[in-house]
Short mmCIF file of C-alpha atoms and ligand atoms in Angstrom, two decimals:
data_model
loop_
_atom_site.label_atom_id
_atom_site.label_comp_id
_atom_site.label_asym_id
_atom_site.label_seq_id
_atom_site.Cartn_x
_atom_site.Cartn_y
_atom_site.Cartn_z
CA MET A 1 -33.51 19.57 3.44
CA GLY A 2 -31.09 20.41 6.27
CA ALA A 3 -31.86 21.35 9.87
CA GLU A 4 -32.17 25.09 10.53
CA ILE A 5 -30.03 26.69 13.22
CA MET A 6 -29.45 30.33 14.15
CA GLU A 7 -26.11 32.03 14.50
CA LEU A 8 -25.88 34.07 17.73
CA TYR A 9 -22.23 35.14 17.48
CA PRO A 10 -20.48 36.77 15.70
CA GLU A 11 -23.50 37.54 13.40
CA PRO A 12 -26.60 37.46 15.67
CA GLY A 13 -29.82 36.33 14.02
CA THR A 14 -28.35 34.79 10.86
CA GLU A 15 -30.26 31.64 9.86
CA ARG A 16 -28.25 28.79 8.42
CA THR A 17 -28.40 25.06 7.86
CA LEU A 18 -26.69 22.82 10.37
CA GLU A 19 -24.97 20.83 7.64
CA GLY A 20 -21.78 22.61 6.61
CA THR A 21 -21.65 24.86 9.67
CA TYR A 22 -18.36 23.49 11.02
CA LEU A 23 -16.96 22.61 7.57
CA SER A 24 -17.22 26.36 6.96
CA HIS A 25 -14.83 26.94 9.88
CA ASP A 26 -12.25 25.43 7.51
CA ILE A 27 -9.23 25.14 9.78
CA ARG A 28 -6.95 23.69 7.08
CA GLY A 29 -4.71 26.75 7.04
CA ARG A 30 -4.46 27.03 10.82
CA GLY A 31 -1.72 24.64 11.98
CA THR A 32 1.91 24.12 11.02
CA PRO A 33 4.30 21.28 11.89
CA GLU A 34 6.02 23.69 14.32
CA ALA A 35 2.71 24.62 15.97
CA PRO A 36 -0.07 22.13 15.18
CA PHE A 37 -3.68 23.31 15.61
CA VAL A 38 -5.08 21.17 18.44
CA TYR A 39 -8.86 21.03 18.86
CA ALA A 40 -11.38 19.07 20.88
CA ASN A 41 -15.16 18.71 20.96
CA PHE A 42 -17.51 17.84 23.82
CA VAL A 43 -21.24 17.50 24.31
CA SER A 44 -22.30 18.56 27.79
CA SER A 45 -25.36 19.33 29.91
CA ILE A 46 -25.85 22.75 31.50
CA ASP A 47 -24.58 21.26 34.77
CA GLY A 48 -21.36 20.17 33.08
CA ARG A 49 -21.97 16.44 32.77
CA ILE A 50 -20.30 14.79 29.79
CA ALA A 51 -20.71 11.17 30.98
CA ALA A 52 -21.87 9.12 33.91
CA ALA A 53 -19.02 7.76 36.01
CA GLU A 54 -18.64 4.11 36.76
CA ALA A 55 -19.94 4.20 40.33
CA ASP A 56 -23.26 5.47 39.07
CA THR A 57 -24.18 2.93 36.45
CA ASP A 58 -23.39 -0.40 34.84
CA GLU A 59 -23.05 1.42 31.52
CA PRO A 60 -20.17 3.79 32.19
CA TYR A 61 -19.91 5.20 28.69
CA VAL A 62 -23.49 6.24 27.94
CA LEU A 63 -25.31 9.23 29.36
CA GLU A 64 -28.91 9.08 28.23
CA GLY A 65 -30.02 12.17 26.39
CA LEU A 66 -26.69 13.85 25.66
CA ALA A 67 -25.84 12.29 22.31
CA ASN A 68 -27.93 13.51 19.41
CA SER A 69 -27.78 13.46 15.61
CA HIS A 70 -27.10 17.19 15.20
CA ASP A 71 -24.12 17.12 17.53
CA TRP A 72 -22.88 13.96 15.80
CA ARG A 73 -23.09 15.67 12.42
CA LEU A 74 -20.90 18.55 13.63
CA PHE A 75 -18.49 16.15 15.37
CA GLN A 76 -17.86 14.52 11.98
CA GLU A 77 -17.46 17.88 10.21
CA LEU A 78 -14.64 18.63 12.66
CA GLN A 79 -13.13 15.17 12.30
CA ALA A 80 -13.01 15.57 8.51
CA GLN A 81 -10.62 18.49 8.87
CA ALA A 82 -7.97 16.62 10.90
CA ASP A 83 -4.83 15.00 9.58
CA CYS A 84 -4.40 13.10 12.86
CA GLN A 85 -6.94 12.16 15.52
CA VAL A 86 -5.76 11.56 19.05
CA THR A 87 -7.49 8.82 20.99
CA HIS A 88 -6.44 6.71 23.99
CA GLY A 89 -6.12 3.21 25.36
CA GLY A 90 -9.40 3.42 27.32
CA TYR A 91 -11.44 4.07 24.19
CA LEU A 92 -9.86 1.13 22.34
CA ARG A 93 -10.59 -1.21 25.25
CA ALA A 94 -14.20 0.01 25.43
CA LEU A 95 -14.54 -0.37 21.67
CA ALA A 96 -13.33 -3.98 21.82
CA GLU A 97 -15.83 -4.67 24.61
CA GLY A 98 -18.64 -3.32 22.46
CA LYS A 99 -19.38 -0.38 24.75
CA PHE A 100 -18.79 2.12 21.93
CA GLY A 101 -19.10 2.20 18.18
CA ASP A 102 -16.00 2.67 16.01
CA ILE A 103 -15.70 6.38 15.25
CA LEU A 104 -12.14 6.34 13.89
CA GLN A 105 -13.19 6.81 10.25
CA VAL A 106 -15.09 9.76 8.85
CA GLY A 107 -17.39 10.25 5.87
CA ILE A 108 -18.13 6.60 5.10
CA SER A 109 -21.71 6.22 6.36
CA GLU A 110 -24.55 7.03 3.95
CA GLU A 111 -25.52 10.26 5.83
CA ALA A 112 -21.91 11.45 5.96
CA ARG A 113 -20.91 10.83 2.32
CA ASP A 114 -20.85 14.57 1.61
CA ILE A 115 -18.34 15.01 4.46
CA GLY A 116 -16.11 12.35 2.89
CA ALA A 117 -16.46 14.15 -0.47
CA TRP A 118 -15.48 17.47 1.18
CA ARG A 119 -12.28 15.85 2.40
CA HIS A 120 -11.57 14.17 -0.92
CA GLU A 121 -12.15 17.34 -2.98
CA ARG A 122 -9.58 19.16 -0.90
CA GLY A 123 -6.92 16.55 -1.56
CA LEU A 124 -6.67 15.29 2.03
CA THR A 125 -5.80 11.66 2.77
CA GLU A 126 -8.76 9.30 2.69
CA GLN A 127 -8.83 9.10 6.50
CA PRO A 128 -6.99 10.96 9.25
CA ASP A 129 -4.20 8.97 10.91
CA VAL A 130 -4.47 7.94 14.57
CA ALA A 131 -2.38 8.65 17.66
CA ILE A 132 -3.09 6.55 20.76
CA VAL A 133 -2.12 8.12 24.09
CA SER A 134 -1.67 5.63 26.91
CA ARG A 135 0.24 4.91 30.11
CA ARG A 136 -0.63 1.22 30.30
CA LEU A 137 -0.10 0.46 26.59
CA ASP A 138 -2.56 -2.37 27.04
CA PHE A 139 -5.25 -2.16 24.39
CA PRO A 140 -6.35 -3.97 21.24
CA LEU A 141 -6.10 -2.28 17.82
CA PRO A 142 -9.41 -2.22 15.94
CA PRO A 143 -9.18 -3.89 12.50
CA SER A 144 -10.71 -0.78 10.88
CA LEU A 145 -7.37 1.05 11.14
CA GLU A 146 -5.55 -1.36 8.87
CA ALA A 147 -8.55 -1.70 6.57
CA HIS A 148 -8.52 2.07 6.00
CA LYS A 149 -4.71 2.32 5.79
CA GLN A 150 -4.50 4.72 8.72
CA GLN A 151 -1.05 5.16 10.17
CA VAL A 152 -0.96 4.51 13.93
CA HIS A 153 1.32 6.23 16.46
CA ILE A 154 1.47 5.18 20.09
CA ILE A 155 2.41 7.95 22.52
CA THR A 156 3.42 7.33 26.11
CA GLY A 157 5.71 8.54 28.91
CA GLU A 158 9.39 7.58 29.30
CA ASP A 159 8.54 5.36 32.30
CA ALA A 160 6.06 3.26 30.31
CA PRO A 161 6.12 -0.51 30.93
CA GLN A 162 9.08 -1.76 28.86
CA ASP A 163 7.46 -5.07 27.96
CA ARG A 164 4.51 -3.20 26.45
CA VAL A 165 6.79 -0.87 24.48
CA ARG A 166 8.57 -3.95 23.10
CA HIS A 167 5.25 -5.61 22.36
CA TRP A 168 4.16 -2.80 20.05
CA ARG A 169 7.54 -2.24 18.43
CA GLU A 170 7.83 -5.95 17.60
CA ARG A 171 4.53 -5.56 15.77
CA GLY A 172 5.97 -2.72 13.71
CA LEU A 173 4.15 0.10 15.48
CA ASP A 174 5.75 3.48 16.21
CA VAL A 175 6.01 4.12 19.96
CA HIS A 176 6.95 7.70 20.87
CA PHE A 177 7.85 9.08 24.27
CA ALA A 178 6.34 12.45 25.13
CA GLY A 179 6.66 12.93 28.87
CA THR A 180 9.31 12.43 31.54
CA GLY A 181 7.31 10.11 33.83
CA ARG A 182 4.50 7.68 33.05
CA SER A 183 2.19 10.36 31.73
CA VAL A 184 2.18 12.06 28.37
CA GLU A 185 2.58 15.85 28.47
CA GLY A 186 0.46 17.98 26.14
CA GLY A 187 3.23 20.11 24.63
CA ALA A 188 5.58 17.16 24.10
CA MET A 189 2.78 15.16 22.45
CA THR A 190 2.00 17.99 20.05
CA GLY A 191 5.72 18.29 19.27
CA VAL A 192 6.05 14.56 18.49
CA LEU A 193 3.14 14.68 16.04
CA GLY A 194 4.21 18.02 14.54
CA ARG A 195 7.66 16.58 13.79
CA ARG A 196 5.94 13.84 11.82
CA GLY A 197 4.28 16.51 9.69
CA TYR A 198 0.83 16.63 11.30
CA THR A 199 -0.70 20.08 11.52
CA ARG A 200 -4.30 19.55 12.71
CA LEU A 201 -4.85 17.28 15.71
CA TYR A 202 -8.42 16.39 16.69
CA LEU A 203 -8.72 15.07 20.25
CA LEU A 204 -11.21 12.22 20.58
CA ALA A 205 -10.70 12.03 24.30
CA GLY A 206 -12.11 12.92 27.66
CA PRO A 207 -11.30 14.85 30.83
CA GLU A 208 -7.83 13.47 31.50
CA MET A 209 -6.59 14.25 28.01
CA MET A 210 -8.21 17.67 28.23
CA GLU A 211 -6.35 18.39 31.42
CA THR A 212 -3.16 17.16 29.74
CA VAL A 213 -3.41 19.65 26.87
CA LEU A 214 -4.94 22.53 28.84
CA ARG A 215 -2.40 22.56 31.64
CA ASP A 216 0.41 22.61 29.07
CA ARG A 217 -1.37 25.31 27.02
CA ALA A 218 -1.34 22.98 24.04
CA LEU A 219 -5.04 23.30 23.11
CA SER A 220 -5.89 25.77 20.31
CA ARG A 221 -9.69 25.60 20.14
CA LEU A 222 -12.48 23.98 22.13
CA TYR A 223 -15.88 23.09 20.68
CA VAL A 224 -18.71 22.51 23.18
CA THR A 225 -22.28 21.50 22.41
CA LEU A 226 -24.21 22.63 25.46
CA THR A 227 -27.53 20.77 25.66
CA HIS A 228 -30.26 22.63 27.52
CA GLN A 229 -30.87 20.21 30.34
CA ILE A 230 -29.76 19.63 33.89
CA ILE A 231 -28.86 16.00 34.38
CA GLY A 232 -27.83 15.81 38.02
CA GLY A 233 -26.62 12.44 39.32
CA GLU A 234 -24.02 11.62 41.94
CA ALA A 235 -21.14 10.30 39.83
CA PHE A 236 -20.23 11.96 36.57
CA HIS A 237 -17.40 13.18 34.37
CA THR A 238 -16.95 16.81 33.42
CA LEU A 239 -14.73 18.47 30.79
CA ALA A 240 -11.40 18.44 32.59
CA SER A 241 -10.08 16.46 35.56
CA GLY A 242 -7.41 17.42 38.10
CA PRO A 243 -6.73 20.48 40.26
CA LEU A 244 -7.78 24.04 39.44
CA LEU A 245 -6.56 25.22 36.04
CA GLY A 246 -6.43 28.96 36.68
CA ASP A 247 -5.44 31.00 33.63
CA ALA A 248 -4.80 27.83 31.61
CA GLY A 249 -8.60 27.34 31.50
CA ARG A 250 -9.52 30.79 30.18
CA LEU A 251 -11.53 30.83 26.94
CA ARG A 252 -12.66 33.45 24.42
CA LEU A 253 -15.87 32.96 22.42
CA ASN A 254 -15.27 32.28 18.73
CA THR A 255 -18.72 31.24 17.43
CA LEU A 256 -22.15 30.45 18.89
CA TYR A 257 -25.20 28.87 17.22
CA TYR A 258 -28.66 27.96 18.56
CA ASP A 259 -30.33 24.70 17.59
CA PRO A 260 -33.94 24.68 18.87
CA GLN A 261 -34.65 21.02 18.05
CA LYS A 262 -32.22 18.62 19.74
CA PRO A 263 -31.95 16.78 22.01
CA LYS A 264 -35.62 15.84 22.34
CA GLY A 265 -36.82 19.39 21.67
CA THR A 266 -34.98 21.09 24.54
CA GLY A 267 -32.49 22.89 22.30
CA GLN A 268 -28.72 23.28 22.47
CA TRP A 269 -25.94 25.75 21.75
CA PHE A 270 -23.03 24.91 19.55
CA SER A 271 -20.15 26.99 20.86
CA SER A 272 -16.50 27.28 19.98
CA PHE A 273 -13.78 29.02 21.94
CA GLU A 274 -10.22 30.05 21.34
CA LEU A 275 -7.92 29.59 24.29
CA GLY A 276 -7.58 32.87 26.14
CA HIS A 277 -3.81 32.92 26.53
N1 LIG B 301 -19.67 13.95 26.18
C1 LIG B 301 -18.54 14.01 25.50
O1 LIG B 301 -18.41 14.81 24.58
C2 LIG B 301 -17.39 13.13 25.87
C3 LIG B 301 -16.17 13.31 25.24
C4 LIG B 301 -15.11 12.51 25.62
C5 LIG B 301 -15.27 11.54 26.59
N2 LIG B 301 -16.48 11.41 27.18
C6 LIG B 301 -16.69 10.43 28.25
O2 LIG B 301 -15.94 10.82 29.40
C7 LIG B 301 -15.56 9.65 30.13
C8 LIG B 301 -14.08 9.71 30.47
O3 LIG B 301 -13.32 9.98 29.31
P1 LIG B 301 -12.27 8.99 28.66
O4 LIG B 301 -11.98 7.87 29.58
O5 LIG B 301 -12.75 8.67 27.29
O6 LIG B 301 -10.98 9.88 28.43
P2 LIG B 301 -9.77 10.47 29.32
O7 LIG B 301 -10.21 10.78 30.69
O8 LIG B 301 -9.22 11.59 28.55
O9 LIG B 301 -8.65 9.37 29.25
C9 LIG B 301 -8.60 8.12 29.72
C10 LIG B 301 -7.36 7.34 29.20
O10 LIG B 301 -6.51 8.09 28.34
C11 LIG B 301 -5.13 7.82 28.62
N3 LIG B 301 -4.55 9.08 29.09
C12 LIG B 301 -5.20 10.24 29.39
N4 LIG B 301 -4.32 11.21 29.72
C13 LIG B 301 -3.09 10.64 29.63
C14 LIG B 301 -1.77 11.13 29.83
N5 LIG B 301 -1.53 12.39 30.21
N6 LIG B 301 -0.74 10.27 29.65
C15 LIG B 301 -0.94 9.01 29.25
N7 LIG B 301 -2.17 8.48 29.05
C16 LIG B 301 -3.23 9.29 29.22
C17 LIG B 301 -5.13 6.73 29.67
O11 LIG B 301 -5.10 5.52 28.94
P3 LIG B 301 -4.53 4.12 29.49
O12 LIG B 301 -5.55 3.64 30.49
O13 LIG B 301 -4.48 3.25 28.28
O14 LIG B 301 -3.21 4.36 30.12
C18 LIG B 301 -6.46 6.95 30.36
O15 LIG B 301 -6.99 5.80 30.96
C19 LIG B 301 -15.93 8.45 29.25
O16 LIG B 301 -17.09 7.88 29.78
C20 LIG B 301 -16.17 9.06 27.90
O17 LIG B 301 -17.14 8.35 27.18
C21 LIG B 301 -17.55 12.18 26.85
#
């Protein structure tokens, strides 16, 4: 028996089960190699916290009370629809240090088998491939990528450290430049992956990557789970870093659902937005 949630927009009052809600968004037809569909997903508090920052805690990557099983279910339903997921060097370092679990494969845990079957039935590759965005190019590759035969692309700026570029190329990895300085630019990154045939790019990344794609108007859709709590705290991360975004940050509501149960009975909204430009 699935969890019950209520649709608030565009069909107010419709009851539905959580499971399948984002699979039903079925974005498979949305992107093309010329214009990949780029989407991201965050879980946030009402006061915009997505994580505690390092000054605040010894555990920089965990914010008590944000993560919850319903949000995780929908995260995976979105991941299952990607042909490439975009992560970054920081995540791979944190993964190797044991600060995070490995989330680079979808539909292989017992509870997510139906998500894997959804992907399989639609003839998609067993797992989405992986792009790693990085300036430093200093990260370990998790063994799960080779075990699941996921192709890996490394994306960096033209001024990347040459020894690190050589390091990865000598190991047979593709290193692509998508930016004129040290940083990757959102539009150039999307172009690099589109030219390799990818059409649906799922960002598994935080505020810096969000700024990168927003400022370049390279994001197509944003999913936000807004948990009904105010977390406070002195040092925290929010959805996008950097200076004011202006029009590049304008959104238009696409769907909205109400989950009364999680986290810990407070409730949360599952929202999705198209970019307003
Ligand atoms: N609540 C949520 O839904 C949610 C979602 C995502 C993240 N978070 C949390 O937010 C916090 C900060 O996010 P994060 O560190 O994961 O992600 P981030 O701020 O997007 O990115 C950090 C790393 O990505 C690479 N990077 C980002 N933009 C780049 C660019 N334009 N060019 C080249 N490299 C670039 C850099 O890697 P290198 O250092 O390798 O150069 C950088 O250190 C973390 O604690 C994370 O757990 C929460």
